[in-house]
mmCIF file of C-alpha atoms in Angstrom:
data_model
loop_
_atom_site.group_PDB
_atom_site.id
_atom_site.type_symbol
_atom_site.label_atom_id
_atom_site.label_comp_id
_atom_site.label_asym_id
_atom_site.label_seq_id
_atom_site.Cartn_x
_atom_site.Cartn_y
_atom_site.Cartn_z
ATOM 1 C CA MET R 1 45.620 -22.262 59.502
ATOM 2 C CA VAL R 2 41.875 -21.974 59.002
ATOM 3 C CA GLU R 3 42.308 -18.557 57.475
ATOM 4 C CA ASN R 4 44.691 -20.027 54.831
ATOM 5 C CA ALA R 5 42.236 -22.681 53.995
ATOM 6 C CA GLU R 6 39.397 -20.252 53.673
ATOM 7 C CA MET R 7 41.487 -18.038 51.431
ATOM 8 C CA LYS R 8 42.359 -21.163 49.226
ATOM 9 C CA ASN R 9 38.721 -22.193 48.936
ATOM 10 C CA ALA R 10 37.854 -18.501 47.834
ATOM 11 C CA ALA R 11 40.736 -18.565 45.221
ATOM 12 C CA ASP R 12 39.585 -21.992 43.976
ATOM 13 C CA LYS R 13 35.904 -20.742 43.679
ATOM 14 C CA HIS R 14 36.921 -17.785 41.758
ATOM 15 C CA GLY R 15 39.927 -19.242 39.787
ATOM 16 C CA ASP R 16 38.752 -17.809 36.415
ATOM 17 C CA ASP R 17 37.982 -14.398 37.834
ATOM 18 C CA VAL R 18 40.071 -11.293 38.214
ATOM 19 C CA ALA R 19 39.440 -8.386 40.778
ATOM 20 C CA VAL R 20 39.628 -5.207 38.649
ATOM 21 C CA ALA R 21 39.975 -1.525 39.522
ATOM 22 C CA VAL R 22 40.409 1.135 36.885
ATOM 23 C CA ILE R 23 42.362 4.123 37.956
ATOM 24 C CA THR R 24 41.965 7.523 36.051
ATOM 25 C CA THR R 25 42.667 11.067 36.792
ATOM 26 C CA ALA R 26 38.795 11.415 37.137
ATOM 27 C CA GLY R 27 38.579 8.707 39.776
ATOM 28 C CA ILE R 28 38.547 5.026 40.460
ATOM 29 C CA TYR R 29 36.199 2.357 39.098
ATOM 30 C CA PRO R 30 34.215 0.731 40.781
ATOM 31 C CA SER R 31 35.157 2.825 43.861
ATOM 32 C CA GLU R 32 38.354 3.716 46.045
ATOM 33 C CA ASP R 33 37.601 0.827 48.363
ATOM 34 C CA GLU R 34 36.358 -1.877 45.956
ATOM 35 C CA PHE R 35 37.390 -4.080 43.119
ATOM 36 C CA ARG R 36 35.016 -5.389 40.347
ATOM 37 C CA ARG R 37 35.032 -9.225 39.922
ATOM 38 C CA VAL R 38 34.988 -10.311 36.318
ATOM 39 C CA ASP R 39 35.684 -13.392 34.300
ATOM 40 C CA ARG R 40 39.193 -13.593 32.863
ATOM 41 C CA ASP R 41 37.524 -14.264 29.371
ATOM 42 C CA ASN R 42 36.027 -10.870 29.404
ATOM 43 C CA GLU R 43 37.521 -8.191 27.139
ATOM 44 C CA ILE R 44 39.452 -5.523 29.067
ATOM 45 C CA GLU R 45 37.635 -2.876 26.897
ATOM 46 C CA ASP R 46 34.180 -3.970 28.505
ATOM 47 C CA VAL R 47 35.466 -2.924 32.010
ATOM 48 C CA LEU R 48 36.797 0.233 30.621
ATOM 49 C CA LYS R 49 33.447 1.116 28.969
ATOM 50 C CA LYS R 50 31.687 0.704 32.290
ATOM 51 C CA ALA R 51 34.394 2.791 34.175
ATOM 52 C CA ALA R 52 33.952 5.613 31.647
ATOM 53 C CA LYS R 53 30.239 5.493 32.098
ATOM 54 C CA LYS R 54 30.376 5.565 35.809
ATOM 55 C CA LEU R 55 33.030 8.187 35.914
ATOM 56 C CA HIS R 56 31.480 10.403 33.180
ATOM 57 C CA LEU R 57 34.387 10.119 30.889
ATOM 58 C CA THR R 58 34.294 11.052 27.243
ATOM 59 C CA ASN R 59 36.925 11.173 24.353
ATOM 60 C CA THR R 60 38.757 8.129 25.645
ATOM 61 C CA ASP R 61 39.623 6.765 22.225
ATOM 62 C CA ASP R 62 43.098 7.809 22.389
ATOM 63 C CA TRP R 63 43.708 6.576 26.024
ATOM 64 C CA VAL R 64 46.088 3.728 26.977
ATOM 65 C CA ALA R 65 45.632 1.123 29.558
ATOM 66 C CA ARG R 66 48.513 -0.087 31.605
ATOM 67 C CA VAL R 67 48.868 -2.782 34.228
ATOM 68 C CA ASP R 68 52.187 -2.816 36.225
ATOM 69 C CA GLU R 69 53.543 -0.006 33.776
ATOM 70 C CA LYS R 70 52.982 -2.450 30.759
ATOM 71 C CA GLU R 71 50.581 -1.262 28.004
ATOM 72 C CA VAL R 72 47.784 -3.900 27.523
ATOM 73 C CA ASN R 73 45.644 -4.420 24.421
ATOM 74 C CA VAL R 74 42.139 -3.560 25.432
ATOM 75 C CA LYS R 75 40.656 -5.521 22.714
ATOM 76 C CA HIS R 76 42.108 -8.741 24.393
ATOM 77 C CA THR R 77 40.658 -10.550 27.339
ATOM 78 C CA PHE R 78 42.330 -10.563 30.756
ATOM 79 C CA ARG R 79 43.404 -14.175 30.010
ATOM 80 C CA GLN R 80 44.978 -13.361 26.661
ATOM 81 C CA GLU R 81 46.978 -10.590 28.373
ATOM 82 C CA GLY R 82 47.966 -13.030 31.182
ATOM 83 C CA LEU R 83 46.277 -10.944 33.820
ATOM 84 C CA LYS R 84 45.054 -12.820 36.974
ATOM 85 C CA GLY R 85 44.295 -12.144 40.613
ATOM 86 C CA ILE R 86 44.107 -8.466 41.562
ATOM 87 C CA VAL R 87 44.444 -6.197 38.389
ATOM 88 C CA GLU R 88 44.846 -2.501 38.720
ATOM 89 C CA ILE R 89 44.453 -0.710 35.240
ATOM 90 C CA GLU R 90 45.795 2.684 34.918
ATOM 91 C CA TRP R 91 43.891 4.296 32.124
ATOM 92 C CA HIS R 92 44.780 7.772 30.692
ATOM 93 C CA LYS R 93 45.915 9.725 27.725
ATOM 94 C CA ARG R 94 49.225 8.552 26.192
ATOM 95 C CA GLU R 95 51.942 10.664 27.684
ATOM 96 C CA GLY R 96 53.567 13.009 25.100
ATOM 97 C CA GLY R 97 57.148 12.874 24.002
ATOM 98 C CA GLY R 98 57.995 16.063 25.682
ATOM 99 C CA GLY R 99 61.077 17.830 24.624
ATOM 100 C CA ALA R 100 62.582 21.242 25.436
ATOM 101 C CA SER R 101 60.224 24.086 24.836
ATOM 102 C CA GLY R 102 61.841 27.186 23.588
ATOM 103 C CA ALA R 103 65.389 25.615 23.310
ATOM 104 C CA ARG R 104 67.963 27.721 21.686
#
């Protein structure tokens, strides 16, 4: 019971924050064992820029960000995208359309 009260107090204290991790093929930001706490009114792009810098990523202009397999607009804030709590952003190049190679 005490644990639940402590968890509720922590959630109330950070009600306008999200805990964010950015997952790329190059690694995870901020690290595999951590989340970055940011205000929900921050733009998603700000977090992605920090991830790119830490992970030494270049040429990410054509990358897409997805949360729970839904593409998000990185120019929006976490609040505008309806994101709250723990947010894991998968960030990578848009997957190609594929198709059969050399089909006859």
